[in-house]
PDB file of C-alpha atoms in Angstrom:
ATOM      1  CA  UNK F   1     139.409  41.136 104.469  1.00 56.00           C
ATOM      2  CA  UNK F   2     138.360  39.368 101.326  1.00 58.00           C
ATOM      3  CA  UNK F   3     136.269  41.502  99.026  1.00 87.00           C
ATOM      4  CA  UNK F   4     134.643  38.671  97.117  1.00 92.00           C
ATOM      5  CA  UNK F   5     133.858  35.412  98.861  1.00 93.00           C
ATOM      6  CA  UNK F   6     132.804  32.057  97.504  1.00 94.00           C
ATOM      7  CA  UNK F   7     132.396  28.636  99.025  1.00 90.00           C
ATOM      8  CA  UNK F   8     135.259  26.549  97.656  1.00 87.00           C
ATOM      9  CA  UNK F   9     133.133  23.405  97.398  1.00 88.00           C
ATOM     10  CA  UNK F  10     133.120  20.966  95.848  1.00 94.00           C
ATOM     11  CA  UNK F  11     129.454  21.363  95.073  1.00 95.00           C
ATOM     12  CA  UNK F  12     128.145  18.067  93.796  1.00 97.00           C
ATOM     13  CA  UNK F  13     124.916  17.886  91.790  1.00 97.00           C
ATOM     14  CA  UNK F  14     123.435  15.052  89.733  1.00 97.00           C
ATOM     15  CA  UNK F  15     123.149  15.387  85.981  1.00 97.00           C
ATOM     16  CA  UNK F  16     120.024  17.253  84.990  1.00 97.00           C
ATOM     17  CA  UNK F  17     119.674  19.095  88.306  1.00 97.00           C
ATOM     18  CA  UNK F  18     120.033  22.808  88.992  1.00 97.00           C
ATOM     19  CA  UNK F  19     123.396  23.933  90.333  1.00 97.00           C
ATOM     20  CA  UNK F  20     123.372  27.078  92.461  1.00 97.00           C
ATOM     21  CA  UNK F  21     126.624  28.936  92.959  1.00 97.00           C
ATOM     22  CA  UNK F  22     126.807  31.860  95.354  1.00 96.00           C
ATOM     23  CA  UNK F  23     129.109  34.811  95.832  1.00 96.00           C
ATOM     24  CA  UNK F  24     129.078  37.647  98.372  1.00 96.00           C
ATOM     25  CA  UNK F  25     130.959  40.908  98.194  1.00 94.00           C
ATOM     26  CA  UNK F  26     131.913  43.517 100.747  1.00 91.00           C
ATOM     27  CA  UNK F  27     132.395  46.688  98.676  1.00 86.00           C
ATOM     28  CA  UNK F  28     129.087  48.483  98.203  1.00 85.00           C
ATOM     29  CA  UNK F  29     130.688  50.417  95.365  1.00 83.00           C
ATOM     30  CA  UNK F  30     130.763  47.250  93.248  1.00 85.00           C
ATOM     31  CA  UNK F  31     128.967  47.958  90.016  1.00 84.00           C
ATOM     32  CA  UNK F  32     129.306  44.903  87.821  1.00 89.00           C
ATOM     33  CA  UNK F  33     129.766  41.231  88.418  1.00 93.00           C
ATOM     34  CA  UNK F  34     131.256  38.586  86.221  1.00 94.00           C
ATOM     35  CA  UNK F  35     131.063  34.811  86.269  1.00 96.00           C
ATOM     36  CA  UNK F  36     133.972  32.927  84.749  1.00 96.00           C
ATOM     37  CA  UNK F  37     134.278  29.181  84.243  1.00 97.00           C
ATOM     38  CA  UNK F  38     137.691  27.583  84.555  1.00 96.00           C
ATOM     39  CA  UNK F  39     138.376  23.995  83.610  1.00 96.00           C
ATOM     40  CA  UNK F  40     141.308  22.312  85.315  1.00 92.00           C
ATOM     41  CA  UNK F  41     144.569  23.447  83.753  1.00 90.00           C
ATOM     42  CA  UNK F  42     142.853  25.989  81.509  1.00 94.00           C
ATOM     43  CA  UNK F  43     142.303  29.717  81.561  1.00 95.00           C
ATOM     44  CA  UNK F  44     139.104  31.397  82.777  1.00 95.00           C
ATOM     45  CA  UNK F  45     136.397  32.053  80.217  1.00 94.00           C
ATOM     46  CA  UNK F  46     133.477  34.407  80.677  1.00 93.00           C
ATOM     47  CA  UNK F  47     130.022  32.898  81.136  1.00 94.00           C
ATOM     48  CA  UNK F  48     128.075  36.063  81.775  1.00 93.00           C
ATOM     49  CA  UNK F  49     128.027  39.379  83.567  1.00 92.00           C
ATOM     50  CA  UNK F  50     125.336  41.316  85.409  1.00 94.00           C
ATOM     51  CA  UNK F  51     125.114  44.861  86.660  1.00 90.00           C
ATOM     52  CA  UNK F  52     121.406  45.405  87.431  1.00 91.00           C
ATOM     53  CA  UNK F  53     119.437  43.993  90.335  1.00 93.00           C
ATOM     54  CA  UNK F  54     117.390  40.975  89.395  1.00 95.00           C
ATOM     55  CA  UNK F  55     117.892  38.080  87.048  1.00 95.00           C
ATOM     56  CA  UNK F  56     119.685  37.792  83.753  1.00 95.00           C
ATOM     57  CA  UNK F  57     119.274  34.668  81.676  1.00 96.00           C
ATOM     58  CA  UNK F  58     121.485  33.238  78.951  1.00 95.00           C
ATOM     59  CA  UNK F  59     120.594  29.750  77.811  1.00 96.00           C
ATOM     60  CA  UNK F  60     120.948  27.355  80.732  1.00 97.00           C
ATOM     61  CA  UNK F  61     122.611  30.018  82.862  1.00 97.00           C
ATOM     62  CA  UNK F  62     120.915  32.618  85.056  1.00 97.00           C
ATOM     63  CA  UNK F  63     122.789  35.241  87.024  1.00 97.00           C
ATOM     64  CA  UNK F  64     121.055  36.878  89.963  1.00 97.00           C
ATOM     65  CA  UNK F  65     122.135  40.092  91.663  1.00 96.00           C
ATOM     66  CA  UNK F  66     120.894  41.529  94.939  1.00 95.00           C
ATOM     67  CA  UNK F  67     122.798  44.694  95.736  1.00 93.00           C
ATOM     68  CA  UNK F  68     120.952  45.318  99.011  1.00 93.00           C
ATOM     69  CA  UNK F  69     122.129  41.959 100.352  1.00 94.00           C
ATOM     70  CA  UNK F  70     125.427  42.123  98.461  1.00 94.00           C
ATOM     71  CA  UNK F  71     125.249  38.760  96.830  1.00 94.00           C
ATOM     72  CA  UNK F  72     125.440  37.365  93.349  1.00 97.00           C
ATOM     73  CA  UNK F  73     124.483  33.893  92.273  1.00 97.00           C
ATOM     74  CA  UNK F  74     124.744  31.739  89.182  1.00 98.00           C
ATOM     75  CA  UNK F  75     122.181  29.075  88.444  1.00 98.00           C
ATOM     76  CA  UNK F  76     122.935  26.335  85.956  1.00 97.00           C
ATOM     77  CA  UNK F  77     119.846  24.462  84.801  1.00 98.00           C
ATOM     78  CA  UNK F  78     119.946  20.922  83.412  1.00 97.00           C
ATOM     79  CA  UNK F  79     123.516  20.498  84.654  1.00 97.00           C
ATOM     80  CA  UNK F  80     125.769  18.434  82.418  1.00 97.00           C
ATOM     81  CA  UNK F  81     129.030  16.625  83.203  1.00 96.00           C
ATOM     82  CA  UNK F  82     130.718  19.164  80.922  1.00 96.00           C
ATOM     83  CA  UNK F  83     129.719  21.861  83.431  1.00 97.00           C
ATOM     84  CA  UNK F  84     132.137  20.345  85.955  1.00 97.00           C
ATOM     85  CA  UNK F  85     134.658  23.113  86.513  1.00 97.00           C
ATOM     86  CA  UNK F  86     135.591  25.873  88.924  1.00 96.00           C
ATOM     87  CA  UNK F  87     133.389  28.950  88.748  1.00 97.00           C
ATOM     88  CA  UNK F  88     134.970  32.285  89.587  1.00 96.00           C
ATOM     89  CA  UNK F  89     132.961  35.297  90.659  1.00 95.00           C
ATOM     90  CA  UNK F  90     134.481  38.731  90.074  1.00 93.00           C
ATOM     91  CA  UNK F  91     133.356  42.226  90.980  1.00 91.00           C
ATOM     92  CA  UNK F  92     134.226  45.565  89.499  1.00 86.00           C
ATOM     93  CA  UNK F  93     134.124  48.787  91.476  1.00 75.00           C
ATOM     94  CA  UNK F  94     133.587  51.945  89.500  1.00 68.00           C
ATOM     95  CA  UNK F  95     136.567  54.265  89.479  1.00 64.00           C
ATOM     96  CA  UNK F  96     139.127  51.546  90.138  1.00 58.00           C
ATOM     97  CA  UNK F  97     140.659  51.771  86.687  1.00 59.00           C
ATOM     98  CA  UNK F  98     138.973  48.612  85.501  1.00 61.00           C
ATOM     99  CA  UNK F  99     140.350  46.206  88.038  1.00 75.00           C
ATOM    100  CA  UNK F 100     138.367  43.102  88.745  1.00 84.00           C
ATOM    101  CA  UNK F 101     138.472  41.453  92.151  1.00 88.00           C
ATOM    102  CA  UNK F 102     138.123  37.695  91.951  1.00 91.00           C
ATOM    103  CA  UNK F 103     136.819  35.233  94.483  1.00 92.00           C
ATOM    104  CA  UNK F 104     138.662  31.976  95.036  1.00 92.00           C
ATOM    105  CA  UNK F 105     136.095  30.009  93.044  1.00 94.00           C
ATOM    106  CA  UNK F 106     133.628  27.194  93.663  1.00 96.00           C
ATOM    107  CA  UNK F 107     134.377  23.780  92.259  1.00 96.00           C
ATOM    108  CA  UNK F 108     131.308  22.164  90.720  1.00 97.00           C
ATOM    109  CA  UNK F 109     131.056  18.433  90.112  1.00 97.00           C
ATOM    110  CA  UNK F 110     128.163  17.134  88.029  1.00 97.00           C
ATOM    111  CA  UNK F 111     127.705  13.433  88.639  1.00 95.00           C
ATOM    112  CA  UNK F 112     126.170  10.875  86.283  1.00 90.00           C
TER     113      UNK F 112
ATOM    114  CA  UNK S   1     142.154  36.663  65.602  1.00 74.00           C
ATOM    115  CA  UNK S   2     144.532  34.784  67.877  1.00 81.00           C
ATOM    116  CA  UNK S   3     143.160  36.618  70.923  1.00 93.00           C
ATOM    117  CA  UNK S   4     145.591  36.676  73.829  1.00 96.00           C
ATOM    118  CA  UNK S   5     148.746  34.621  73.427  1.00 97.00           C
ATOM    119  CA  UNK S   6     151.356  33.775  76.038  1.00 97.00           C
ATOM    120  CA  UNK S   7     154.792  32.222  75.858  1.00 97.00           C
ATOM    121  CA  UNK S   8     156.256  30.032  77.164  1.00 97.00           C
ATOM    122  CA  UNK S   9     153.621  27.514  78.268  1.00 96.00           C
ATOM    123  CA  UNK S  10     155.851  26.020  80.934  1.00 97.00           C
ATOM    124  CA  UNK S  11     159.202  26.915  82.428  1.00 96.00           C
ATOM    125  CA  UNK S  12     161.434  25.720  85.235  1.00 97.00           C
ATOM    126  CA  UNK S  13     163.684  28.326  86.803  1.00 96.00           C
ATOM    127  CA  UNK S  14     166.411  28.044  89.376  1.00 97.00           C
ATOM    128  CA  UNK S  15     166.317  30.334  92.380  1.00 97.00           C
ATOM    129  CA  UNK S  16     167.882  33.670  91.489  1.00 96.00           C
ATOM    130  CA  UNK S  17     167.391  33.367  87.739  1.00 97.00           C
ATOM    131  CA  UNK S  18     165.417  35.912  85.750  1.00 96.00           C
ATOM    132  CA  UNK S  19     162.985  35.544  82.903  1.00 96.00           C
ATOM    133  CA  UNK S  20     160.375  37.382  80.892  1.00 97.00           C
ATOM    134  CA  UNK S  21     156.880  36.064  80.308  1.00 98.00           C
ATOM    135  CA  UNK S  22     155.525  37.251  77.000  1.00 98.00           C
ATOM    136  CA  UNK S  23     151.950  38.333  76.341  1.00 98.00           C
ATOM    137  CA  UNK S  24     150.405  39.681  73.170  1.00 97.00           C
ATOM    138  CA  UNK S  25     146.875  40.506  72.060  1.00 97.00           C
ATOM    139  CA  UNK S  26     145.490  41.309  68.627  1.00 95.00           C
ATOM    140  CA  UNK S  27     142.097  42.690  69.648  1.00 93.00           C
ATOM    141  CA  UNK S  28     143.261  46.309  69.947  1.00 92.00           C
ATOM    142  CA  UNK S  29     142.354  46.312  73.614  1.00 93.00           C
ATOM    143  CA  UNK S  30     143.593  49.227  75.649  1.00 92.00           C
ATOM    144  CA  UNK S  31     143.780  47.435  79.001  1.00 91.00           C
ATOM    145  CA  UNK S  32     146.073  44.539  79.753  1.00 95.00           C
ATOM    146  CA  UNK S  33     146.615  42.624  82.983  1.00 95.00           C
ATOM    147  CA  UNK S  34     148.874  40.087  84.610  1.00 97.00           C
ATOM    148  CA  UNK S  35     147.482  37.697  87.199  1.00 96.00           C
ATOM    149  CA  UNK S  36     148.915  34.832  89.136  1.00 96.00           C
ATOM    150  CA  UNK S  37     146.915  31.871  90.352  1.00 95.00           C
ATOM    151  CA  UNK S  38     148.181  29.586  93.064  1.00 93.00           C
ATOM    152  CA  UNK S  39     146.639  26.099  93.518  1.00 83.00           C
ATOM    153  CA  UNK S  40     143.087  26.304  94.844  1.00 78.00           C
ATOM    154  CA  UNK S  41     143.177  30.055  94.893  1.00 82.00           C
ATOM    155  CA  UNK S  42     141.616  32.819  92.904  1.00 85.00           C
ATOM    156  CA  UNK S  43     143.366  35.229  90.597  1.00 92.00           C
ATOM    157  CA  UNK S  44     145.588  37.890  92.110  1.00 92.00           C
ATOM    158  CA  UNK S  45     146.427  40.963  90.060  1.00 92.00           C
ATOM    159  CA  UNK S  46     150.154  41.627  89.698  1.00 95.00           C
ATOM    160  CA  UNK S  47     150.272  44.605  87.325  1.00 95.00           C
ATOM    161  CA  UNK S  48     147.997  46.212  84.796  1.00 93.00           C
ATOM    162  CA  UNK S  49     148.249  48.733  82.002  1.00 93.00           C
ATOM    163  CA  UNK S  50     145.653  51.184  80.716  1.00 89.00           C
ATOM    164  CA  UNK S  51     147.522  51.866  77.498  1.00 91.00           C
ATOM    165  CA  UNK S  52     150.948  52.012  75.911  1.00 93.00           C
ATOM    166  CA  UNK S  53     153.446  53.596  78.266  1.00 93.00           C
ATOM    167  CA  UNK S  54     151.159  53.453  81.313  1.00 93.00           C
ATOM    168  CA  UNK S  55     151.366  50.733  83.935  1.00 94.00           C
ATOM    169  CA  UNK S  56     150.335  50.411  87.556  1.00 93.00           C
ATOM    170  CA  UNK S  57     150.716  47.990  90.435  1.00 93.00           C
ATOM    171  CA  UNK S  58     148.087  45.490  91.373  1.00 91.00           C
ATOM    172  CA  UNK S  59     147.662  43.482  94.537  1.00 89.00           C
ATOM    173  CA  UNK S  60     150.948  41.498  94.479  1.00 93.00           C
ATOM    174  CA  UNK S  61     153.605  43.411  92.474  1.00 95.00           C
ATOM    175  CA  UNK S  62     156.708  42.612  94.525  1.00 95.00           C
ATOM    176  CA  UNK S  63     159.344  40.692  92.581  1.00 95.00           C
ATOM    177  CA  UNK S  64     157.886  41.610  89.181  1.00 97.00           C
ATOM    178  CA  UNK S  65     158.232  44.371  86.626  1.00 97.00           C
ATOM    179  CA  UNK S  66     156.307  45.243  83.498  1.00 97.00           C
ATOM    180  CA  UNK S  67     156.536  47.524  80.530  1.00 95.00           C
ATOM    181  CA  UNK S  68     154.154  48.377  77.742  1.00 96.00           C
ATOM    182  CA  UNK S  69     155.741  49.964  74.740  1.00 96.00           C
ATOM    183  CA  UNK S  70     152.986  48.972  72.295  1.00 96.00           C
ATOM    184  CA  UNK S  71     149.237  48.363  72.486  1.00 95.00           C
ATOM    185  CA  UNK S  72     149.747  44.697  71.606  1.00 96.00           C
ATOM    186  CA  UNK S  73     152.483  43.558  74.001  1.00 97.00           C
ATOM    187  CA  UNK S  74     152.709  43.443  77.768  1.00 98.00           C
ATOM    188  CA  UNK S  75     155.707  41.426  79.017  1.00 98.00           C
ATOM    189  CA  UNK S  76     156.151  40.482  82.666  1.00 98.00           C
ATOM    190  CA  UNK S  77     159.687  40.365  84.033  1.00 97.00           C
ATOM    191  CA  UNK S  78     160.705  38.230  86.995  1.00 96.00           C
ATOM    192  CA  UNK S  79     163.959  39.287  88.600  1.00 90.00           C
ATOM    193  CA  UNK S  80     165.730  36.969  91.057  1.00 93.00           C
ATOM    194  CA  UNK S  81     163.178  34.169  90.957  1.00 95.00           C
ATOM    195  CA  UNK S  82     162.063  32.752  94.303  1.00 96.00           C
ATOM    196  CA  UNK S  83     160.100  29.566  95.143  1.00 95.00           C
ATOM    197  CA  UNK S  84     157.182  31.785  96.204  1.00 95.00           C
ATOM    198  CA  UNK S  85     156.812  32.784  92.547  1.00 96.00           C
ATOM    199  CA  UNK S  86     155.906  29.221  91.563  1.00 96.00           C
ATOM    200  CA  UNK S  87     152.455  29.703  90.098  1.00 97.00           C
ATOM    201  CA  UNK S  88     150.381  29.861  86.938  1.00 97.00           C
ATOM    202  CA  UNK S  89     150.507  33.261  85.287  1.00 98.00           C
ATOM    203  CA  UNK S  90     147.652  34.556  83.180  1.00 98.00           C
ATOM    204  CA  UNK S  91     147.668  37.565  80.947  1.00 97.00           C
ATOM    205  CA  UNK S  92     144.356  39.200  80.070  1.00 96.00           C
ATOM    206  CA  UNK S  93     143.102  42.104  78.023  1.00 94.00           C
ATOM    207  CA  UNK S  94     139.943  44.140  77.724  1.00 90.00           C
ATOM    208  CA  UNK S  95     138.503  47.283  76.270  1.00 86.00           C
ATOM    209  CA  UNK S  96     137.687  49.427  79.259  1.00 77.00           C
ATOM    210  CA  UNK S  97     137.218  52.974  80.404  1.00 71.00           C
ATOM    211  CA  UNK S  98     137.121  54.467  83.881  1.00 63.00           C
ATOM    212  CA  UNK S  99     133.344  54.137  83.862  1.00 65.00           C
ATOM    213  CA  UNK S 100     132.852  50.866  82.068  1.00 66.00           C
ATOM    214  CA  UNK S 101     134.357  47.406  82.351  1.00 69.00           C
ATOM    215  CA  UNK S 102     134.157  45.076  79.435  1.00 73.00           C
ATOM    216  CA  UNK S 103     134.947  41.392  79.444  1.00 84.00           C
ATOM    217  CA  UNK S 104     138.504  40.428  80.193  1.00 89.00           C
ATOM    218  CA  UNK S 105     139.853  37.818  77.811  1.00 93.00           C
ATOM    219  CA  UNK S 106     142.501  35.510  79.149  1.00 96.00           C
ATOM    220  CA  UNK S 107     145.526  33.911  77.559  1.00 97.00           C
ATOM    221  CA  UNK S 108     146.251  30.187  78.007  1.00 97.00           C
ATOM    222  CA  UNK S 109     148.637  30.765  80.898  1.00 97.00           C
ATOM    223  CA  UNK S 110     152.287  30.117  81.710  1.00 97.00           C
ATOM    224  CA  UNK S 111     153.104  27.518  84.340  1.00 97.00           C
ATOM    225  CA  UNK S 112     156.246  28.495  86.239  1.00 97.00           C
ATOM    226  CA  UNK S 113     158.156  26.308  88.651  1.00 96.00           C
ATOM    227  CA  UNK S 114     161.006  27.807  90.671  1.00 96.00           C
ATOM    228  CA  UNK S 115     163.359  25.297  92.262  1.00 95.00           C
TER     229      UNK S 115
END
């Protein structure tokens, strides 16, 4: 059973629109959640993390966490073609010696 | 700071050959990790280390070995390469404790092809 699930996409949004990326997790012990962006052929880079219920904003990015429903989302406002990438969601369960569990990623395409 | 560095960038191996993937970090991070990523898939943890001299298995350790003699270096050894080990390998590091997970920083990756 997968612990972190994401829709593989591709999710296609027009330039300037809001992209909504979703992630669900099965382990209720998950404490923190990380969103990584990965361009084709490159390594993952952190966009933001969240550990409290609610919203966390950083520039054009907003992470949302709902622990009761066990989902995490990433909103990208004013999407740009440079946002086209695969977005990986990862969860961390306390007491697991700092191991992250990654989802398979959602591919986002921002069209002109 | 160079961050996390990996060598080589690309390698072709024949079945049964062995090789070592190198990883180094200059951020004085205590935790280091090795992941593999197959096409269209997420990252799978192979091995990790919580400090020099301490390593542990991840999700997919079979066919690999690691050692960590210094804080900076965390090499991954492939013995008897098999086609199933064709993948992109990422090394990562972080400062972490049992109760807190900081950001993992990734190296540029090593693309391995086993024929």
